[in-house]
Structures are given as C-alpha cells and as structure tokens.
C-alpha cells in the first residue's frame, strides 16, 4: 500500500495538503502521520495551532474534561461567514428539528467522531490529515463544499484510553516497529486502552450516558443535531475495512431515506477504495439495532449514522503482518479513515438540500407518531426515587414527559403482557408518542424488540420499564398530557428523638445506607415487618438510633437523607405497635466500616471490573480496594470483609489448590464472596462450592446429529446464543438480598449458562418456565432456560458466597439491579 499515499492525495482525491499559511501535521510533529503514535496533548496542540493560523475557517470549543483531566474538544470548520454565525446556524437547525424553520440557506452539518475506543488509534491520526485538508484556504474543492456544509470534528472522544494505549505502545516498541504478530508490541496488557478511565465501552453509552465524557458530549450533540454522523473505529487486523451500508438487523423505525443514503455514501467510499485497490466490505457484521451506538443513536435522532471500521483494533501497532502476509501499517490505516471522512463530506455537500429536507421530515413524522403502535406511554410507581431516576435519563435524551389529565384508560401492561385498565400506584409520568424525540422514545420503550436477523452485534432488549422496574402501560390512543406535577418534594427535618426510620425502596436508599456506614454509624435493618403509628414498615427498613452511635448520629443521618432525597421518619420509642421491636433478634445490624475488595487483572473482564469500580466510586461513594489477581495469594484476607469476583475467565483457578483453599478459608472464617456471571463457572466446575451447572437432558438427535453444513455455521452458533434478552426472575423477597423489591425482578441474560437450584442454600432469584420477556434467544437454548438459578446464597462456615448468574450492574444503566448489589454487599450475611 505504500505507493498509494501520493496517488490518493494528488491524483484521485485532488486534496491539497499544503498551504503557505498552514502548518502540516508532519511539520508540526516532526514525523509523517502514521510513522509514530501521536499523544493526545500533541493532537490538542496541533488543533489549537491550526485554529490560530486559520481563525476564519476553524474554531475550537472545549466541551468538557475526562475523568483523568484531559480536555474534550470540538473543531468547527466552515466558511468565514458561517463561523461568524455559528449560534444562528445552531438555532436554525434546532428550529428545523422542532418544525419551525425552512431549509433555505442552511448548511448541512456533518459530525465526525474519532477514537471512542482508545486503542483503535488510527482515526485520531487521520483527523490530523482531515483537519489540515479542510483548513486549507487554497483548496478550492473544499471551499466549494464548505459553502453549504458545516463540519464538526471530535478528534478524540476517549483521550484517557488513547493515551493509555499510546504510552504503553511507545514504552515497549523499539526504534523500528516489529511487524511479527507474536511480539510484545502486539499484545496489549490488561485492561487495554479500548475503554475509558473506568473501563467503560463508551460506544455503548450514547443513550444511557453513565460516563462523564458521554454526558458532556451528548449535551453538545443534542445542541447541534447533525444531519450526518460518522463514528470511526477499528476491527481485527484481517478486516480489512468496513463502511456503510450496514448489516441486518435494521431496526424497523429506520426510514427508507436513511437506508438509501447509506448506500449512496457507501458507493462513493467504494469509488475511492476501488481506484486504489483497497479491499473493503459492506452489509456484514455491523447492524443497526442497539440504540446506544455512535451510529444508531444518531439514526434514531434523524441523522445518517454510520460506523467505519478499519483493520487494526489494538493489535496492529505501527505495523503488523496479516494472515495474507501483507503488512498493515498505521500509515495505511490513517489514510483509509482520512479517505472515508473526506468522501462522506463530499457526498453530504452534494446532497445538502435533500439531507436537510429529509431531516426535517423525520421530525415532522415523529410529531405525528407515524408508524408507532403506542401513542402514549404511562409509567406509575409509589417510589419517587425510581421515577426521578428515569426522568433524569429522559431529560438527558430530551424526551418530553408530563402527566395525564385522566387516569381512566386501558393499555398494554408491560409486566403482565396483557391489556389492562390503568392502576395508579401513587405517582406517574406520561410520555407522548407524538413528539420531536418520539422515535428514540419508541425504541427505548418498545416492550419486545423485533429482530429480523439473529446475527446481531449486541444486546437485543433494553426496554426502560424493565430496566428501571417501573410498571408501564402502552396506550394506543393519544392521551391528553399536561405539565407534570412536582414529585420531588422537599426533605423535611425530623426532631431528634429515640431514632429515625428510613424507607428502603430504591437504590437511593442503598446509597443512604452506604453513606451512613462510611460515616461509621451503626445502622439496623428489619428482617421482618413492623407497624409504627398505624403505618406498616416492610422488611429492609433502616433504623438508626442513639444506642451505639456517636453524638452527631441524628444530624449526620438527616444530612445524608437530604443529600439522597429520602425522607426519614422520627420514632419516639423502640416499642412497635405490631411486629418486631428494635431490640428484636430480627432487627439486624449492618457492619460499619465494612472493607470491600475486588479481584482485577488478567483473570477478569475489564468491563465487569469497571462496572463495579464505577458503581462504588461514583454511585455508592463507598471505598473499594482493587487487587490484582496475581497478588491475591499474598493478600492478608483478614483485612477484607467482602471479596467481589467480577465476570472473567477463572479457569486456571480451578486447578490451583492453594488459591481454592485460600478462598474457602476466607469464607469459612466469616468472609463473603460475591461472584458475577462466569466467575461462578469455576466454582461449579470444582464441585466444592455447592453450586452445579444444570445438566443437558435433551434427547439424542440421532446418529447423524454431528453432521453439519459449513455454510450453516453462523446459524448454528446463533441457535445456541443469548443476545442480551430480558427474563423475569421470581424473587424470595424475605431474603435480605431482595429487600426493597416486590416478588419479581427483570434481568438481562447474556449467556446460556444454566445453574441448578441450590440444595443447601438460598435460591433468592430463579427463572421459571415462563420467564422470557424480550430479546433474541437461540432456539436450542431457549427451551432450556427455565427452572434455573439466577441469584443464590450459599452459607459456608461463618461466611457465605453470593452468586449472580446475570450481571445486575450491566453497563451501569440497568438501574433496577443496583439495589440488589448493595443488598448483597451490606445486608446479606451474619
């Protein structure tokens, strides 16, 4: 590919990469783009230099900072006239979204996003070339595009991950790169640079916005609402390059125009790739279904959203020998991304008027609720904290909500799966299916996802009522929706008396508990219900009294309750009207100062580690110690109360007798292990922990069952897979792990792993024969996923092991699982 660089830039694309008033990337960096990795601060410095050199063509805006303090920025590239009226362009574009503006004299907005996965590093390098081309005032072809096109570039969505990868690579590579794929520069160590500081995959976070980088970026995205968005990625080294049109399944809400224009852009990309002899593929692997990607989220918000995937993906370094014995270099990879970026701008400029017209039509149709089964969604709960958590998500996605004027209606009740008369549980919100963001709302609230092709890339179910555990009615009629009544009532102070009762009904209550324990307060919780002043308090209710607590217990408790908006109730005596009193053996004590640790490193999934880490640091605000798996044999377990085993591959532990003995001794002596997903499998394999994989008792299919067709391999794999499906879990809510829940919970199942009911333990959560709710489950495994363990507790000696067969903290957007995990940490056990 070395001969192509000159041809592309001069002969084919005819883009000038030099100008007397413009410093090239090579001149600034001291090396040709792609011959070394560029650190993030150098990228920022170059963008700032170009903005200074061409202030009438390039404008920079810092929109936030990463968890590690690196700047997040956008570059706006346009004509001098358009840069002077950026705010006017933005407002006019939002007016088009809201149906109150014509497209006359409006530029089409193209947004290019680079390096969301830190170790997919070529795209940020490509952005340097792209910026230089677009900023060149002597490039007449670009000048023509900019007459009707405004370009927004985010040169690095994930600076923390990128620098983690780049700094590592630069530290292990020699003076000349070694293309041998077996060398260490092609074996990135745990956790890798793909994720952000908390090991989150930010390409799955667009809708959920759990990470600060995402929240800051999405605020800007929703202020601009581009017509075209490209998300630059890398795939395996033998890829070679993927661009739109996308693979099936397409979500049914995607319009014909959005599908057709992907074809148009793909053909233009192909034109340049064909002329250079570069291989590519389309319509495979990368589908348009899951709503939180960098292509689907823009699509569900009216844009042409696309993923471009260059071969490389964390292994390629500066150069690597592929399976076909060709060498793939960073120079090549950067050039390919540069080419598709420029090509996309070209096509968008050529189709500016059509893009704007169809963009406006998308939202006009959205306000009419075109094609939607439900015209209104009504959610109801007695718990304000649960409802407020959902409202926060809706606000971040600019989905409007209010309250219905009349509650006399029927609708599809999500939890029962039947048409039912609405029953108000005390609080409610209503979401119109006839609003500007109704397409996104429709996708997020669909009770059952339509999956047209089983070979999908991610989870296939995410319906928000199940995620948040809030009853929802899908109503086929357009209900009258008025402004919502304020459900965020002020937390009132309670006079100091005998003690305080704290309701335990949502994750906010779990956060209160964590904060009180962090303040070394002794917190009691009821294992049986009681009645005080004619009001019944269920299991899990927290009790804080003066006995055993410091003098400031009352002020501290009230301050914490106010912080998390949970209303405490004052009590004047420990003598209850009915049920247990405060001195009862069934009034348990949560351990103050509990020490929690988690295994990290090579045996573990970095994504799972990140979910738990972020949960403790950013949500519970409770200290957690991260211990490398290789260091665990040397750790004094007496300094740990709770040990978390995240999802991962612990196969080697099963054969390590010393490790197994250490873990068993830890539990026997009063410790608690919380095992997530595949961390359970090594325990089941050893046969010593009381948990077993469920045997496959399906009948033999006959003597020819092993004869399979090569061409059916993908279908065969899909028939045994579970692509993120929602299942109903029957809960024993008399057990502390299920305190704060009804007798059911909805989980996201991501594998076909099946565990038997515990014979000598507590089967806190089980999936029965009718548990399936939504999402793709392969035909071979679907019939087996019944009467299996979901949440179990095994008591061993003075301690216990808690099993979560599914992840209650999945991507930290599965809101209704968060209290389960807090209960496992703080309430379950002796």
Coordinates of C-alpha atoms in Angstrom, one line a residue, residues 119-694:
X119 CA -6.7 1.5 21.2
X120 CA -8.4 1.9 17.9
X121 CA -5.9 4.6 17.4
X122 CA -5.7 5.3 13.6
X123 CA -8.7 7.6 13.5
X124 CA -7.3 10.4 15.6
X125 CA -4.2 10.3 13.4
X126 CA -6.5 10.5 10.4
X127 CA -8.2 13.5 12.0
X128 CA -5.0 15.4 11.7
X129 CA -4.8 14.9 8.0
X130 CA -8.5 15.7 7.7
X131 CA -8.2 18.9 9.7
X132 CA -5.3 20.1 7.6
X133 CA -7.2 19.5 4.3
X134 CA -10.3 21.2 5.5
X135 CA -8.5 24.2 6.9
X136 CA -6.5 24.9 3.7
X137 CA -8.0 28.1 2.2
X138 CA -6.3 27.3 -1.1
X139 CA -8.1 24.0 -1.6
X140 CA -10.9 25.0 -4.0
X141 CA -12.7 21.7 -3.8
X142 CA -13.1 22.0 0.0
X143 CA -14.0 25.7 -0.4
X144 CA -16.9 24.6 -2.6
X145 CA -18.1 22.0 0.0
X146 CA -17.9 24.5 2.8
X147 CA -20.3 26.8 1.0
X148 CA -23.2 24.6 2.1
X149 CA -21.6 22.3 4.7
X150 CA -20.5 22.9 8.4
X151 CA -18.2 20.3 9.7
X152 CA -17.8 19.4 13.4
X153 CA -14.9 17.2 14.4
X154 CA -14.3 15.5 17.7
X155 CA -10.7 14.4 17.3
X156 CA -10.6 12.1 20.3
X157 CA -13.7 11.0 22.3
X158 CA -11.7 8.9 24.6
X159 CA -8.3 10.6 25.4
X160 CA -7.7 8.6 28.6
X161 CA -8.0 5.3 26.8
X162 CA -6.0 6.6 23.8
X163 CA -3.1 7.8 26.0
X164 CA -3.2 4.5 28.0
X165 CA -2.6 2.6 24.7
X166 CA -0.2 5.0 23.1
X167 CA 2.0 5.4 26.2
X168 CA 2.1 1.6 26.6
X169 CA 3.0 1.0 22.9
X170 CA 5.7 3.7 22.9
X171 CA 7.2 2.1 26.0
X172 CA 7.5 -1.4 24.5
X173 CA 8.3 -0.8 20.8
X174 CA 11.8 -0.4 19.5
X175 CA 13.4 2.1 17.2
X176 CA 11.7 0.3 14.3
X177 CA 8.4 -1.4 14.7
X178 CA 8.4 -5.2 14.5
X179 CA 5.5 -6.5 12.3
X180 CA 5.7 -10.0 13.7
X181 CA 2.3 -10.5 15.4
X182 CA 3.9 -12.6 18.1
X183 CA 6.0 -9.8 19.5
X184 CA 5.0 -8.0 22.7
X185 CA 4.1 -4.7 20.9
X186 CA 1.1 -6.6 19.5
X187 CA 0.0 -8.0 22.8
X188 CA -1.6 -5.2 24.8
X189 CA -1.8 -5.9 28.5
X190 CA -4.9 -5.8 30.7
X191 CA -7.1 -3.7 30.8
X192 CA -6.1 -2.4 27.4
X193 CA -6.8 1.1 26.0
X194 CA -10.2 0.4 24.5
X195 CA -12.2 1.8 27.4
X196 CA -12.2 5.0 29.4
X197 CA -10.8 5.5 32.9
X198 CA -13.5 3.3 34.5
X199 CA -13.1 0.7 31.8
X200 CA -16.4 1.5 30.1
X201 CA -17.0 0.9 26.4
X202 CA -18.3 4.4 25.5
X203 CA -19.6 3.3 22.2
X204 CA -22.4 1.5 24.2
X205 CA -23.1 4.6 26.3
X206 CA -24.7 7.1 23.9
X207 CA -28.3 6.7 25.2
X208 CA -27.5 5.7 28.8
X209 CA -24.9 8.4 29.5
X210 CA -23.4 6.8 32.6
X211 CA -20.0 8.3 31.9
X212 CA -19.0 11.9 32.3
X213 CA -17.3 12.0 28.9
X214 CA -20.6 10.8 27.3
X215 CA -22.8 13.2 29.2
X216 CA -20.7 16.2 28.3
X217 CA -20.5 15.1 24.6
X218 CA -24.2 14.3 24.3
X219 CA -25.1 17.7 25.7
X220 CA -23.2 19.2 22.8
X221 CA -24.6 16.7 20.3
X222 CA -28.2 17.5 21.2
X223 CA -27.5 21.2 20.9
X224 CA -26.3 20.7 17.3
X225 CA -28.2 17.7 16.0
X226 CA -26.2 17.0 12.8
X227 CA -27.6 15.5 9.7
X228 CA -24.7 13.1 9.2
X229 CA -22.6 11.4 11.8
X230 CA -19.6 9.1 11.3
X231 CA -18.1 7.0 14.1
X232 CA -14.6 5.9 13.3
X233 CA -13.5 2.5 14.6
X234 CA -11.1 -0.4 14.1
X235 CA -11.7 -4.1 13.9
X236 CA -9.5 -7.2 13.7
X237 CA -6.3 -6.9 11.7
X238 CA -7.7 -9.1 8.9
X239 CA -10.8 -6.9 8.5
X240 CA -9.9 -5.2 6.1
X241 CA -12.2 -2.1 6.0
X242 CA -16.0 -1.8 6.6
X243 CA -18.3 1.0 5.7
X244 CA -22.0 1.5 5.2
X245 CA -24.5 0.2 4.2
X246 CA -24.9 -1.7 7.5
X247 CA -25.8 -5.3 8.1
X248 CA -29.2 -6.6 9.2
X249 CA -30.9 -6.4 11.5
X250 CA -32.1 -2.8 10.9
X251 CA -34.5 -1.5 13.4
X252 CA -37.9 -1.1 11.9
X253 CA -38.0 2.7 12.7
X254 CA -35.1 3.4 10.3
X255 CA -36.5 5.2 7.3
X256 CA -36.2 4.4 3.6
X257 CA -34.2 7.6 3.1
X258 CA -31.7 6.7 5.9
X259 CA -31.2 3.2 4.4
X260 CA -30.9 4.6 0.8
X261 CA -28.4 7.3 1.7
X262 CA -26.2 4.8 3.4
X263 CA -26.0 3.1 0.1
X264 CA -25.1 6.4 -1.6
X265 CA -22.3 7.2 0.8
X266 CA -21.0 3.6 0.6
X267 CA -20.8 3.7 -3.2
X268 CA -18.8 7.0 -3.0
X269 CA -16.4 5.4 -0.5
X270 CA -16.1 2.4 -2.7
X271 CA -15.2 4.6 -5.7
X272 CA -12.1 5.8 -4.0
X273 CA -11.2 2.4 -2.5
X274 CA -11.6 0.7 -5.8
X275 CA -9.3 3.2 -7.6
X276 CA -6.6 2.5 -5.0
X277 CA -7.1 -1.3 -4.9
X278 CA -8.1 -1.2 -1.2
X279 CA -10.3 -4.0 0.0
X280 CA -13.5 -3.3 1.9
X281 CA -16.8 -4.9 2.7
X282 CA -20.3 -3.7 3.4
X283 CA -23.6 -5.1 4.7
X284 CA -22.0 -7.5 7.1
X285 CA -21.4 -7.8 10.9
X286 CA -22.3 -4.2 11.9
X287 CA -26.1 -3.9 12.3
X288 CA -28.4 -1.1 13.3
X289 CA -30.4 -2.2 16.2
X290 CA -29.0 -1.5 19.7
X291 CA -29.9 2.2 20.4
X292 CA -26.7 3.3 22.3
X293 CA -24.1 3.1 19.5
X294 CA -22.5 6.0 17.7
X295 CA -24.4 5.1 14.5
X296 CA -27.8 4.0 15.8
X297 CA -28.3 6.9 18.3
X298 CA -27.9 9.5 15.6
X299 CA -30.2 7.5 13.3
X300 CA -32.9 7.4 15.9
X301 CA -32.4 11.2 16.1
X302 CA -32.9 11.8 12.4
X303 CA -29.4 11.7 11.1
X304 CA -27.5 9.4 8.8
X305 CA -25.4 7.5 11.3
X306 CA -22.6 5.3 10.3
X307 CA -19.7 3.2 11.6
X308 CA -16.5 3.0 9.7
X309 CA -14.2 0.1 10.7
X310 CA -10.6 0.0 9.7
X311 CA -8.5 -3.2 10.3
X312 CA -6.1 -2.8 13.3
X313 CA -8.1 -2.9 16.5
X314 CA -5.5 -2.7 19.3
X315 CA -3.0 -5.2 17.9
X316 CA -1.6 -3.6 14.8
X317 CA 0.7 -1.1 16.4
X318 CA 2.7 0.8 13.8
X319 CA 2.7 -2.3 11.5
X320 CA 1.7 -5.9 11.6
X321 CA 1.8 -8.9 9.2
X322 CA -1.7 -10.1 8.5
X323 CA -2.9 -13.6 7.7
X324 CA -2.4 -12.9 3.9
X325 CA 1.3 -11.9 4.6
X326 CA 0.7 -8.3 3.7
X327 CA 1.9 -5.7 6.3
X328 CA -0.8 -3.4 7.6
X329 CA 0.7 -0.1 8.8
X330 CA -0.6 2.8 10.8
X331 CA 0.1 5.0 7.7
X332 CA -2.3 2.8 5.7
X333 CA -4.9 2.8 8.4
X334 CA -4.9 6.6 8.9
X335 CA -5.1 7.1 5.2
X336 CA -8.1 4.9 4.8
X337 CA -10.0 6.7 7.6
X338 CA -9.0 10.0 6.1
X339 CA -10.4 8.9 2.8
X340 CA -13.8 7.9 4.0
X341 CA -14.1 11.0 6.1
X342 CA -13.4 13.3 3.1
X343 CA -15.6 11.2 0.9
X344 CA -18.5 11.5 3.3
X345 CA -18.2 15.3 3.4
X346 CA -18.2 15.3 -0.4
X347 CA -21.4 13.3 -0.7
X348 CA -23.1 15.3 2.1
X349 CA -22.3 18.6 0.4
X350 CA -23.6 17.3 -2.9
X351 CA -26.9 16.2 -1.3
X352 CA -27.2 19.1 1.2
X353 CA -30.7 20.1 0.2
X354 CA -32.1 16.6 0.3
X355 CA -30.4 15.8 3.6
X356 CA -32.0 18.9 5.2
X357 CA -35.4 18.2 3.7
X358 CA -35.4 14.5 4.9
X359 CA -34.0 15.5 8.3
X360 CA -36.9 17.9 8.8
X361 CA -39.4 15.4 7.5
X362 CA -38.1 12.8 10.0
X363 CA -39.1 15.0 12.9
X364 CA -42.4 16.1 11.3
X365 CA -43.3 12.4 11.1
X366 CA -42.1 11.9 14.7
X367 CA -44.5 14.5 15.9
X368 CA -47.3 12.7 14.1
X369 CA -46.4 9.4 15.7
X370 CA -46.1 7.9 12.3
X371 CA -45.9 4.1 12.4
X372 CA -46.0 3.9 16.2
X373 CA -48.2 1.3 17.8
X374 CA -48.4 3.2 21.1
X375 CA -49.3 6.9 21.1
X376 CA -48.7 7.3 24.9
X377 CA -46.6 5.6 27.5
X378 CA -47.7 5.9 31.1
X379 CA -45.5 4.7 33.9
X380 CA -46.6 4.5 37.6
X381 CA -44.9 3.7 40.9
X382 CA -45.2 4.6 44.5
X383 CA -41.5 5.4 44.7
X384 CA -40.4 8.9 43.8
X385 CA -36.7 7.9 43.6
X386 CA -37.3 5.3 41.0
X387 CA -39.4 7.7 38.9
X388 CA -36.8 10.5 39.3
X389 CA -34.0 8.2 38.1
X390 CA -36.0 7.5 34.9
X391 CA -36.9 11.2 34.4
X392 CA -33.2 12.1 34.6
X393 CA -32.5 9.7 31.7
X394 CA -35.4 11.1 29.7
X395 CA -34.2 14.7 30.2
X396 CA -30.6 13.8 29.1
X397 CA -32.1 12.4 25.9
X398 CA -34.5 15.4 25.6
X399 CA -37.6 13.2 25.6
X400 CA -40.5 15.2 27.0
X401 CA -42.9 13.9 29.6
X402 CA -45.8 15.1 31.7
X403 CA -48.9 13.7 33.4
X404 CA -52.2 12.5 32.1
X405 CA -55.3 14.5 32.9
X406 CA -57.5 11.5 33.2
X407 CA -56.4 8.1 34.5
X408 CA -59.4 6.3 33.0
X409 CA -57.8 4.3 30.2
X410 CA -56.5 0.9 29.2
X411 CA -53.2 -0.1 27.8
X412 CA -50.7 -2.9 27.3
X413 CA -49.2 -3.6 30.7
X414 CA -45.6 -4.5 30.2
X415 CA -45.2 -6.7 33.3
X416 CA -48.2 -8.8 32.6
X417 CA -48.1 -8.7 28.9
X418 CA -51.8 -8.1 28.7
X419 CA -54.3 -5.3 28.0
X420 CA -55.3 -3.9 31.4
X421 CA -57.1 -0.9 33.0
X422 CA -54.6 1.6 34.3
X423 CA -54.0 1.4 38.1
X424 CA -52.2 4.4 39.5
X425 CA -49.7 3.4 42.2
X426 CA -49.4 6.9 43.5
X427 CA -47.0 8.7 41.1
X428 CA -46.9 8.6 37.3
X429 CA -45.4 10.2 34.2
X430 CA -46.7 10.1 30.7
X431 CA -44.7 10.2 27.5
X432 CA -46.3 11.2 24.2
X433 CA -45.6 9.2 21.1
X434 CA -46.3 12.4 19.2
X435 CA -43.2 14.5 20.0
X436 CA -40.0 15.5 18.4
X437 CA -38.0 12.7 20.0
X438 CA -40.7 10.1 19.7
X439 CA -38.7 7.8 17.5
X440 CA -36.0 7.5 20.2
X441 CA -38.7 7.1 22.8
X442 CA -40.4 4.4 20.8
X443 CA -37.1 2.4 20.5
X444 CA -36.3 2.8 24.2
X445 CA -39.8 1.8 25.4
X446 CA -40.6 -1.0 22.9
X447 CA -41.7 -4.0 25.1
X448 CA -40.5 -6.5 22.6
X449 CA -37.7 -5.8 20.1
X450 CA -38.3 -7.0 16.6
X451 CA -35.1 -8.8 15.5
X452 CA -35.1 -9.7 11.8
X453 CA -31.6 -11.3 11.8
X454 CA -30.2 -13.3 14.7
X455 CA -26.6 -12.5 13.8
X456 CA -26.6 -9.2 15.8
X457 CA -23.7 -7.4 17.3
X458 CA -25.0 -6.6 20.8
X459 CA -27.9 -7.0 23.2
X460 CA -31.4 -7.1 21.7
X461 CA -33.6 -6.0 24.6
X462 CA -33.4 -2.8 26.7
X463 CA -37.0 -1.7 27.4
X464 CA -36.8 1.0 30.0
X465 CA -39.8 -0.2 32.2
X466 CA -37.9 -3.4 32.8
X467 CA -34.5 -1.6 33.2
X468 CA -36.0 0.7 35.9
X469 CA -38.5 -1.8 37.4
X470 CA -41.5 0.6 36.9
X471 CA -44.9 -0.5 35.7
X472 CA -45.7 0.8 32.3
X473 CA -48.8 1.0 30.1
X474 CA -48.5 1.3 26.3
X475 CA -51.6 3.1 25.2
X476 CA -52.7 3.1 21.5
X477 CA -54.6 6.4 21.9
X478 CA -53.2 9.8 22.2
X479 CA -53.9 10.9 25.8
X480 CA -54.1 14.4 26.9
X481 CA -50.8 15.2 28.7
X482 CA -50.3 18.2 30.9
X483 CA -47.3 19.5 32.8
X484 CA -46.1 17.1 35.3
X485 CA -46.8 17.6 39.0
X486 CA -43.6 18.0 41.0
X487 CA -42.8 14.7 42.5
X488 CA -39.5 16.0 44.1
X489 CA -40.8 17.1 47.4
X490 CA -38.6 18.7 49.9
X491 CA -37.0 16.5 52.6
X492 CA -38.2 17.8 55.9
X493 CA -36.2 17.8 59.1
X494 CA -37.2 15.4 61.9
X495 CA -36.8 16.4 65.5
X496 CA -34.2 14.4 67.4
X497 CA -35.9 11.7 69.4
X498 CA -35.4 8.0 70.0
X499 CA -34.5 7.2 66.4
X500 CA -35.1 7.5 62.7
X501 CA -36.7 5.1 60.2
X502 CA -35.5 5.2 56.6
X503 CA -37.7 3.6 53.9
X504 CA -35.8 1.0 51.8
X505 CA -37.5 1.0 48.4
X506 CA -34.9 2.1 45.8
X507 CA -31.3 2.5 45.1
X508 CA -31.3 5.9 46.7
X509 CA -32.0 4.1 50.0
X510 CA -29.0 1.9 49.3
X511 CA -26.9 5.0 48.8
X512 CA -28.1 6.3 52.1
X513 CA -27.1 3.1 53.8
X514 CA -23.6 3.2 52.2
X515 CA -23.1 6.8 53.3
X516 CA -24.2 6.1 56.9
X517 CA -21.8 3.1 57.1
X518 CA -19.0 5.3 55.6
X519 CA -19.6 7.7 58.5
X520 CA -19.2 4.7 60.9
X521 CA -22.8 4.8 62.1
X522 CA -24.4 1.6 63.3
X523 CA -27.4 1.0 61.1
X524 CA -30.1 -1.6 61.9
X525 CA -32.4 -3.1 59.4
X526 CA -35.6 -5.1 59.9
X527 CA -35.7 -8.7 58.7
X528 CA -39.4 -8.8 59.5
X529 CA -42.1 -6.2 59.0
X530 CA -43.4 -4.0 61.8
X531 CA -46.0 -1.3 62.4
X532 CA -45.4 2.1 64.0
X533 CA -48.2 4.7 64.5
X534 CA -50.5 2.6 62.3
X535 CA -48.1 2.5 59.3
X536 CA -46.5 -0.8 58.3
X537 CA -42.8 -0.8 57.5
X538 CA -41.6 -3.7 55.3
X539 CA -38.5 -5.8 55.5
X540 CA -35.4 -3.8 54.9
X541 CA -36.5 -0.7 56.6
X542 CA -33.4 1.0 58.1
X543 CA -33.3 2.1 61.7
X544 CA -30.8 4.5 63.2
X545 CA -31.0 5.1 66.9
X546 CA -28.8 6.8 69.5
X547 CA -27.7 3.5 71.1
X548 CA -24.2 2.5 69.9
X549 CA -23.8 5.7 67.8
X550 CA -21.8 8.9 68.2
X551 CA -23.5 12.1 69.5
X552 CA -23.9 13.5 66.0
X553 CA -25.8 10.5 64.7
X554 CA -29.0 12.4 64.2
X555 CA -27.5 15.3 62.3
X556 CA -25.4 13.0 60.1
X557 CA -28.4 10.8 59.3
X558 CA -30.6 13.8 58.4
X559 CA -27.9 15.3 56.2
X560 CA -27.4 12.0 54.3
X561 CA -31.1 11.5 53.8
X562 CA -31.4 15.1 52.5
X563 CA -28.5 14.5 50.1
X564 CA -30.1 11.5 48.5
X565 CA -33.7 12.8 48.9
X566 CA -35.0 10.1 51.1
X567 CA -37.5 11.2 53.8
X568 CA -36.7 9.8 57.2
X569 CA -39.4 9.2 59.9
X570 CA -38.9 10.0 63.5
X571 CA -39.7 7.5 66.2
X572 CA -40.1 8.1 70.0
X573 CA -39.8 4.6 71.2
X574 CA -38.4 1.2 70.3
X575 CA -41.8 -0.4 71.1
X576 CA -43.7 -1.0 67.9
X577 CA -47.5 -1.3 67.5
X578 CA -47.1 -4.7 65.8
X579 CA -44.3 -6.9 64.7
X580 CA -40.7 -6.8 65.8
X581 CA -39.3 -4.2 68.2
X582 CA -35.9 -2.5 67.8
X583 CA -34.3 -4.9 70.2
X584 CA -35.5 -8.0 68.4
X585 CA -33.1 -10.6 67.2
X586 CA -34.7 -10.0 63.8
X587 CA -33.5 -6.4 63.8
X588 CA -30.1 -6.9 62.3
X589 CA -27.1 -4.6 62.2
X590 CA -25.2 -3.7 59.1
X591 CA -21.5 -3.7 59.7
X592 CA -20.0 -0.2 59.8
X593 CA -16.6 0.3 58.1
X594 CA -17.1 -2.9 56.0
X595 CA -14.0 -3.4 53.9
X596 CA -14.7 -4.4 50.3
X597 CA -12.2 -5.6 47.7
X598 CA -12.4 -6.8 44.1
X599 CA -10.2 -9.0 42.1
X600 CA -8.8 -7.3 38.9
X601 CA -6.3 -8.1 36.3
X602 CA -5.8 -10.9 33.7
X603 CA -8.4 -13.3 35.1
X604 CA -11.1 -10.7 35.0
X605 CA -13.2 -8.9 32.4
X606 CA -12.1 -5.2 32.4
X607 CA -15.6 -4.2 31.5
X608 CA -17.0 -6.0 34.5
X609 CA -14.4 -4.6 36.8
X610 CA -15.2 -1.1 35.5
X611 CA -18.9 -1.5 36.2
X612 CA -18.2 -2.5 39.8
X613 CA -15.5 0.1 40.3
X614 CA -17.6 3.0 38.9
X615 CA -20.6 1.7 41.0
X616 CA -18.7 2.0 44.2
X617 CA -16.7 5.2 43.5
X618 CA -19.3 7.3 41.5
X619 CA -22.6 6.0 42.7
X620 CA -22.3 4.5 46.2
X621 CA -19.3 6.7 47.1
X622 CA -18.0 3.8 49.1
X623 CA -14.4 2.7 49.3
X624 CA -13.3 -0.4 47.4
X625 CA -9.8 -1.9 47.1
X626 CA -8.8 -3.2 43.7
X627 CA -6.5 -6.2 44.0
X628 CA -4.6 -7.8 41.1
X629 CA -5.4 -11.5 40.7
X630 CA -1.7 -12.3 40.7
X631 CA -1.3 -10.6 44.1
X632 CA -4.2 -12.3 45.8
X633 CA -2.2 -15.3 47.1
X634 CA -0.1 -12.8 49.1
X635 CA -3.0 -10.7 50.5
X636 CA -4.0 -11.0 54.1
X637 CA -7.7 -11.8 53.8
X638 CA -8.3 -10.9 57.4
X639 CA -8.4 -7.2 56.2
X640 CA -11.3 -7.9 53.9
X641 CA -15.0 -8.5 54.6
X642 CA -16.3 -8.7 51.1
X643 CA -14.4 -10.0 48.1
X644 CA -16.0 -9.5 44.6
X645 CA -15.2 -11.8 41.7
X646 CA -16.3 -9.9 38.6
X647 CA -17.1 -11.6 35.3
X648 CA -14.0 -13.2 33.8
X649 CA -12.1 -16.4 33.0
X650 CA -11.0 -18.1 36.2
X651 CA -10.3 -21.5 34.6
X652 CA -6.8 -21.6 35.9
X653 CA -8.0 -21.1 39.5
X654 CA -9.9 -24.4 39.5
X655 CA -6.5 -26.3 39.3
X656 CA -4.8 -24.0 41.8
X657 CA -5.4 -25.8 45.1
X658 CA -3.7 -23.1 47.2
X659 CA -6.0 -20.4 45.7
X660 CA -9.1 -22.5 46.2
X661 CA -8.1 -23.3 49.8
X662 CA -7.4 -19.6 50.5
X663 CA -10.9 -18.6 49.2
X664 CA -12.6 -21.3 51.2
X665 CA -10.8 -20.4 54.4
X666 CA -11.8 -16.8 53.8
X667 CA -15.5 -17.7 53.6
X668 CA -15.4 -20.2 56.5
X669 CA -13.9 -17.5 58.7
X670 CA -16.8 -15.1 58.0
X671 CA -15.8 -13.6 54.7
X672 CA -18.3 -13.0 51.9
X673 CA -17.6 -13.7 48.2
X674 CA -19.8 -12.1 45.5
X675 CA -19.4 -13.9 42.2
X676 CA -20.7 -12.5 38.9
X677 CA -21.6 -14.4 35.8
X678 CA -18.7 -16.6 34.6
X679 CA -16.9 -16.2 37.9
X680 CA -19.4 -18.8 39.1
X681 CA -18.4 -21.4 36.5
X682 CA -15.1 -22.2 38.0
X683 CA -16.8 -22.7 41.4
X684 CA -19.3 -25.0 39.7
X685 CA -16.5 -26.9 37.9
X686 CA -14.7 -27.6 41.1
X687 CA -17.7 -29.2 42.7
X688 CA -16.7 -28.0 46.1
X689 CA -18.9 -24.9 46.5
X690 CA -22.4 -26.3 46.4
X691 CA -23.3 -24.9 43.0
X692 CA -23.7 -27.0 39.9
X693 CA -24.2 -26.5 36.2
X694 CA -27.5 -27.8 35.1

